[in-house]
Coordinates of C-alpha atoms in Angstrom, one line a residue:
I10 CA -230.7 17.6 -12.6
G11 CA -229.3 15.5 -15.4
A12 CA -225.9 16.5 -16.7
G13 CA -225.6 19.2 -14.1
A14 CA -225.0 16.5 -11.4
P15 CA -221.6 15.3 -12.7
I16 CA -220.6 18.8 -13.5
L17 CA -221.4 20.0 -9.9
L18 CA -219.6 16.9 -8.5
V19 CA -216.5 17.7 -10.5
C20 CA -216.6 21.3 -9.4
F21 CA -216.9 20.4 -5.8
R22 CA -214.0 17.9 -6.1
F23 CA -211.9 20.7 -7.6
A24 CA -212.8 22.9 -4.6
Q25 CA -211.9 20.0 -2.3
G26 CA -208.6 19.5 -4.1
F27 CA -207.7 23.2 -3.7
S28 CA -208.5 23.1 0.0
V29 CA -206.5 19.9 0.6
G30 CA -203.6 21.2 -1.4
G31 CA -203.3 24.2 0.8
E32 CA -204.4 22.9 4.2
L33 CA -202.3 19.7 4.1
V34 CA -199.1 21.5 3.4
G35 CA -200.1 24.0 6.0
S36 CA -200.1 21.2 8.6
Y37 CA -196.6 20.1 7.4
V38 CA -195.3 23.6 8.0
Y39 CA -197.1 24.2 11.3
V40 CA -196.2 20.9 13.0
V41 CA -192.6 20.8 11.9
E42 CA -192.0 24.5 12.9
C43 CA -193.5 23.8 16.3
A44 CA -191.7 20.4 16.8
P45 CA -188.6 20.0 19.1
R46 CA -185.5 20.0 16.9
K47 CA -184.4 16.4 17.8
D48 CA -188.0 15.0 17.0
R49 CA -189.0 16.9 13.9
A50 CA -189.4 13.9 11.7
F51 CA -191.4 12.0 14.4
Y52 CA -193.8 15.0 14.8
G53 CA -193.9 15.6 11.0
S54 CA -194.8 11.9 10.3
F55 CA -198.1 12.4 12.1
T56 CA -199.2 14.9 9.4
L57 CA -199.3 12.4 6.6
A58 CA -200.3 9.6 9.0
S59 CA -203.4 11.6 9.9
A60 CA -204.1 12.4 6.3
N61 CA -204.0 8.7 5.6
C62 CA -206.3 8.1 8.5
G63 CA -208.8 10.1 6.4
T64 CA -208.2 7.9 3.5
L65 CA -208.5 4.8 5.8
L66 CA -211.8 6.2 7.0
G67 CA -213.0 6.7 3.5
S68 CA -212.0 3.2 2.5
A69 CA -213.7 1.7 5.5
V70 CA -216.9 3.6 4.9
A71 CA -216.9 2.5 1.2
A72 CA -216.4 -1.1 2.4
I73 CA -219.3 -0.9 4.8
I74 CA -221.6 0.7 2.2
H75 CA -220.8 -2.0 -0.4
V76 CA -221.3 -4.8 2.2
S77 CA -224.6 -3.5 3.6
M78 CA -226.2 -2.3 0.3
S79 CA -227.0 -3.8 -3.0
D80 CA -225.2 -2.5 -6.1
K81 CA -228.4 -0.8 -7.2
N82 CA -228.8 1.1 -3.9
V83 CA -225.2 2.0 -3.9
H84 CA -225.5 3.6 -7.4
N85 CA -228.9 5.2 -6.5
Y86 CA -228.0 6.9 -3.3
G87 CA -225.4 5.1 -1.3
W88 CA -222.5 6.9 -2.9
R89 CA -223.8 10.2 -1.5
I90 CA -223.5 9.1 2.2
P91 CA -219.7 9.7 2.5
F92 CA -220.0 13.2 0.9
L93 CA -222.8 14.2 3.3
A94 CA -220.9 12.8 6.3
S95 CA -217.9 14.8 5.4
V96 CA -219.8 18.0 6.2
L97 CA -219.4 17.2 9.9
L98 CA -215.6 17.6 9.5
A99 CA -216.0 21.2 8.2
G100 CA -216.9 22.4 11.6
V101 CA -213.8 20.8 13.2
A102 CA -211.6 22.4 10.5
F103 CA -213.1 25.8 11.0
W104 CA -212.6 25.6 14.8
L105 CA -209.0 24.6 14.3
R106 CA -208.4 27.5 11.9
K107 CA -209.9 30.0 14.3
T108 CA -208.2 28.8 17.5
L109 CA -204.6 27.8 16.6
A110 CA -201.9 30.4 17.2
E111 CA -199.3 31.1 14.6
T112 CA -195.8 29.5 15.0
A113 CA -193.0 31.4 16.7
A114 CA -191.1 31.4 13.4
F115 CA -193.9 33.1 11.6
E116 CA -194.5 35.6 14.4
E117 CA -190.8 36.5 14.4
M118 CA -190.9 37.1 10.7
K119 CA -194.0 39.2 10.9
N120 CA -192.6 41.4 13.6
S121 CA -189.2 41.8 12.0
A122 CA -188.0 44.8 10.1
E123 CA -188.6 43.0 6.8
G124 CA -192.1 42.0 7.7
L125 CA -194.2 39.6 5.6
E126 CA -193.2 38.8 2.1
P127 CA -195.6 41.0 -0.1
N128 CA -195.5 38.5 -3.0
P129 CA -194.5 35.0 -1.7
I130 CA -195.3 33.2 -5.0
R131 CA -193.0 35.5 -7.0
A132 CA -190.3 35.3 -4.3
A133 CA -190.5 31.5 -4.1
I134 CA -190.3 31.0 -7.9
V135 CA -187.7 33.7 -8.5
K136 CA -185.4 32.9 -5.6
H137 CA -185.8 29.2 -5.1
P138 CA -186.7 27.7 -8.5
K139 CA -184.1 24.9 -8.3
Q140 CA -185.2 23.7 -4.9
I141 CA -188.9 23.7 -5.9
M142 CA -188.0 21.5 -8.9
V143 CA -186.1 19.2 -6.6
V144 CA -189.2 19.0 -4.3
V145 CA -191.2 18.0 -7.4
S146 CA -188.7 15.3 -8.2
V147 CA -188.5 14.0 -4.7
A148 CA -192.2 14.1 -3.9
C149 CA -193.1 12.2 -7.1
L150 CA -192.4 8.8 -5.5
W151 CA -194.8 9.4 -2.6
C152 CA -197.5 11.0 -4.8
S153 CA -197.4 8.3 -7.5
G154 CA -196.9 5.4 -5.1
F155 CA -199.7 6.2 -2.7
Y156 CA -202.3 6.8 -5.4
S157 CA -201.2 3.7 -7.3
C158 CA -201.1 1.3 -4.4
F159 CA -203.9 2.6 -2.1
V160 CA -206.3 4.4 -4.4
W161 CA -206.2 3.0 -7.9
M162 CA -205.3 -0.6 -6.9
V163 CA -208.5 -1.2 -5.1
T164 CA -210.5 -0.1 -8.1
Y165 CA -208.4 -2.4 -10.3
L166 CA -208.9 -5.4 -8.1
D167 CA -212.6 -4.7 -7.5
D168 CA -213.7 -3.7 -11.0
L169 CA -211.1 -3.5 -13.8
S170 CA -209.3 -6.8 -13.4
D171 CA -210.3 -10.1 -15.0
R172 CA -209.1 -11.7 -11.8
K173 CA -211.2 -9.7 -9.3
M174 CA -210.3 -10.1 -5.7
D175 CA -213.0 -10.7 -3.1
G176 CA -212.7 -8.3 -0.2
A177 CA -210.6 -5.8 -2.1
L178 CA -211.9 -2.8 -0.1
L179 CA -211.3 -4.5 3.2
A180 CA -207.8 -5.6 2.2
N181 CA -207.0 -2.0 1.1
S182 CA -208.3 -0.7 4.4
I183 CA -206.0 -3.1 6.3
A184 CA -203.0 -2.1 4.1
I185 CA -203.6 1.6 4.8
L186 CA -203.9 0.9 8.5
V187 CA -200.5 -0.8 8.4
L188 CA -199.1 2.2 6.6
V189 CA -200.4 4.6 9.2
V190 CA -199.1 2.5 12.1
L191 CA -195.6 2.5 10.5
F192 CA -195.4 6.2 10.0
P193 CA -194.4 7.3 13.6
M194 CA -191.8 4.4 13.7
A195 CA -190.3 5.6 10.5
G196 CA -190.2 9.2 11.9
M197 CA -188.3 8.0 14.9
L198 CA -185.8 6.2 12.6
A199 CA -185.4 9.4 10.6
D200 CA -184.6 11.4 13.7
R201 CA -182.0 8.8 14.5
F202 CA -180.4 8.4 11.1
S203 CA -181.5 11.4 9.0
T204 CA -184.5 12.0 6.7
L205 CA -182.4 12.1 3.6
R206 CA -180.8 8.7 4.3
L207 CA -184.2 7.0 5.0
M208 CA -185.8 8.5 1.9
G209 CA -182.9 7.3 -0.2
I210 CA -183.3 3.7 1.1
A211 CA -187.0 3.8 0.4
A212 CA -186.4 5.0 -3.1
V213 CA -183.9 2.2 -3.8
I214 CA -186.5 -0.3 -2.5
A215 CA -189.0 1.1 -4.9
L216 CA -186.5 0.9 -7.7
V217 CA -185.9 -2.8 -7.0
V218 CA -189.4 -4.2 -6.1
G219 CA -191.7 -2.3 -8.5
P220 CA -192.4 -4.8 -11.3
A221 CA -192.3 -7.9 -9.1
S222 CA -194.6 -6.4 -6.5
F223 CA -197.2 -5.2 -9.0
Y224 CA -197.1 -8.6 -10.7
A225 CA -198.1 -10.1 -7.4
L226 CA -200.8 -7.6 -6.9
S227 CA -202.3 -8.5 -10.3
R228 CA -202.9 -12.1 -9.3
G229 CA -206.2 -11.4 -7.6
E230 CA -205.6 -13.5 -4.5
I231 CA -205.3 -12.3 -1.0
G232 CA -202.0 -14.0 -0.4
W233 CA -200.4 -12.5 -3.5
Y234 CA -201.9 -9.1 -2.6
A235 CA -200.3 -9.2 0.9
L236 CA -197.0 -10.2 -0.7
G237 CA -197.2 -7.3 -3.2
I238 CA -198.5 -4.6 -1.0
F239 CA -196.3 -5.1 2.0
P240 CA -193.1 -3.7 0.5
W241 CA -195.0 -0.6 -0.5
C242 CA -196.4 -0.2 3.1
I243 CA -192.8 -0.3 4.3
L244 CA -191.1 2.0 1.7
L245 CA -194.0 4.5 1.6
S246 CA -194.1 4.8 5.4
M247 CA -190.3 5.5 5.4
Y248 CA -190.6 8.0 2.6
G249 CA -193.9 9.7 3.7
A250 CA -192.7 10.0 7.3
C251 CA -189.7 12.0 6.2
L252 CA -191.1 14.0 3.3
P253 CA -192.9 16.8 5.3
T254 CA -189.9 17.6 7.5
W255 CA -187.5 17.5 4.6
M256 CA -189.7 19.9 2.5
V257 CA -190.2 22.3 5.4
E258 CA -186.5 22.5 6.3
S259 CA -185.7 23.2 2.6
F260 CA -187.1 26.8 2.5
P261 CA -186.8 30.0 4.5
V262 CA -189.8 31.1 6.6
H263 CA -190.8 34.0 4.4
V264 CA -191.6 31.7 1.4
R265 CA -191.8 28.3 3.1
Y266 CA -195.6 27.7 2.9
T267 CA -195.8 28.9 -0.7
A268 CA -192.7 27.1 -1.9
V269 CA -193.6 23.8 -0.3
S270 CA -197.1 24.0 -1.6
T271 CA -195.9 24.8 -5.1
G272 CA -193.5 21.9 -5.3
Y273 CA -195.6 19.3 -3.5
N274 CA -198.9 20.1 -5.4
V275 CA -197.1 20.2 -8.8
A276 CA -195.9 16.7 -8.0
Q277 CA -199.3 15.6 -7.0
M278 CA -200.8 17.0 -10.2
M279 CA -198.1 15.5 -12.5
F280 CA -197.6 12.2 -10.8
G281 CA -200.3 11.5 -8.3
G282 CA -203.2 12.7 -10.4
T283 CA -202.1 11.0 -13.6
A284 CA -200.9 7.7 -12.2
P285 CA -204.4 6.0 -12.1
L286 CA -205.0 7.1 -15.7
I287 CA -201.7 5.7 -16.9
H288 CA -202.1 2.5 -15.0
T289 CA -205.6 1.9 -16.5
A290 CA -204.2 2.6 -20.0
L291 CA -201.4 0.1 -19.4
T292 CA -203.8 -2.6 -18.3
K293 CA -205.8 -2.1 -21.5
T294 CA -202.8 -2.5 -23.7
N295 CA -201.5 -5.5 -21.8
A296 CA -203.5 -8.6 -22.9
G297 CA -202.5 -10.7 -19.9
M298 CA -203.7 -8.0 -17.5
D299 CA -200.5 -8.3 -15.5
L300 CA -199.4 -5.1 -13.8
W301 CA -195.6 -5.4 -14.1
P302 CA -195.4 -2.5 -16.5
S303 CA -197.2 -0.3 -13.9
G304 CA -194.6 -1.5 -11.4
L305 CA -191.8 -0.6 -13.8
M306 CA -193.2 2.9 -14.0
L307 CA -193.1 3.3 -10.3
S308 CA -189.5 2.0 -10.3
G309 CA -188.8 4.8 -12.7
F310 CA -190.3 7.3 -10.3
G311 CA -188.1 5.8 -7.6
G312 CA -185.0 6.5 -9.8
F313 CA -186.3 10.0 -10.5
A314 CA -186.7 10.6 -6.7
L315 CA -183.1 9.4 -6.1
V316 CA -181.8 11.9 -8.6
G317 CA -183.6 14.7 -6.8
L318 CA -182.3 13.6 -3.4
Y319 CA -178.7 13.4 -4.9
V320 CA -179.0 16.9 -6.5
H321 CA -180.3 18.3 -3.2
F322 CA -177.5 16.8 -1.2
R323 CA -174.8 17.9 -3.6
A324 CA -176.2 21.5 -3.5
N325 CA -176.9 21.8 0.2
G326 CA -175.1 19.1 2.2
N327 CA -176.2 19.1 5.8
T328 CA -177.6 22.7 5.9
N329 CA -181.2 23.4 6.6
Y330 CA -183.2 26.6 7.1
L331 CA -184.9 25.7 10.4
D332 CA -181.6 25.2 12.2
S333 CA -180.3 28.5 10.8
E334 CA -183.4 30.4 11.8
N335 CA -183.2 29.0 15.4
G336 CA -179.5 30.0 15.7
F337 CA -177.9 26.6 15.3
Q338 CA -174.7 26.6 13.2
N339 CA -173.6 23.8 10.9
G340 CA -170.8 21.6 12.1
P341 CA -170.0 20.2 15.6
M342 CA -172.7 21.1 18.2
S343 CA -174.1 19.7 21.4
E344 CA -177.3 18.6 19.7
P345 CA -176.3 17.4 16.2
A346 CA -178.6 18.2 13.2
K347 CA -180.1 14.9 12.1
H348 CA -181.7 16.0 8.8
D349 CA -179.5 16.2 5.8
V350 CA -181.7 18.9 4.3
G351 CA -181.7 22.3 2.8
G352 CA -182.5 24.3 -0.3
D353 CA -180.7 26.9 -2.4
M354 CA -179.3 28.3 0.8
E355 CA -176.2 30.1 2.1
P356 CA -174.6 28.0 4.8
K357 CA -174.5 30.9 7.3
G358 CA -176.2 34.2 7.9
D359 CA -179.7 35.5 8.3
V360 CA -181.9 33.4 6.1
R361 CA -184.5 36.1 5.8
A362 CA -182.0 38.7 4.5

């Protein structure tokens, strides 16, 4: 169909992006609201871990296709196979949507005197603009880091670099597998020491290792790749395991889904979506094809995330909406709150008032 083919593909990708942008955040909210209080970060870590399992599956399928097909066949029809296979997942998603019950927090809000928020977008933006911007700032490290290290990097090493690395797709799949395995461990640590603290440590690591790690990744050798990617597996697992719980706890139930979606997806658009484009432009202007400027950019995002975490803590301290909604008060208690989280909130009172 000529030019219609790429146009349709872009349109379908837009539809896919809108779907993921809503459903992924929905899983954050659903899982964290249902999780036991002392294990929220552990349960929440599985949301991004499972999303990365999808990325891992895609990377593995791409590796299999490239190994088993010639370049000509890949370009002729092989690239369509993953798209067709993804249709099978639509049935599973539809079944989940039809069978899962709403969370207790949502049902309580729906049956309360106030009822459902008639315009959650307006309420989120008008009542919680500062915390939404903080979410954008904090989420930028995860969004840019993941797309840089596990999406764009494999394209760079397999196609763009003058020092192409054999087995780049397989190496990327292994790196994502390591990331996924580390997520629950990081979630348990967050429940033990607090989400905010673990995210802060991860942001500091990003601030320090950015240029050196990307210089190693640009070498085009498997040993250098392992040396460069491992710090990002560690820090992004720490950061990504905490992020869903931190965001969900930062907003009241009547705007939670909308506010988290707004902040997180704006960050994905601004930092995740543009990161590959910026990295590619930087490699074209850097004659040596070394990636340290790209690493420096991610270090900057680490600093930006630290600023967001600091602003959040200064404004909210140890308060968080989920504890308030479930009747827990701040201060000494038999089951201490482990998440230093919150968002534009009063320390006491009915959060839905």
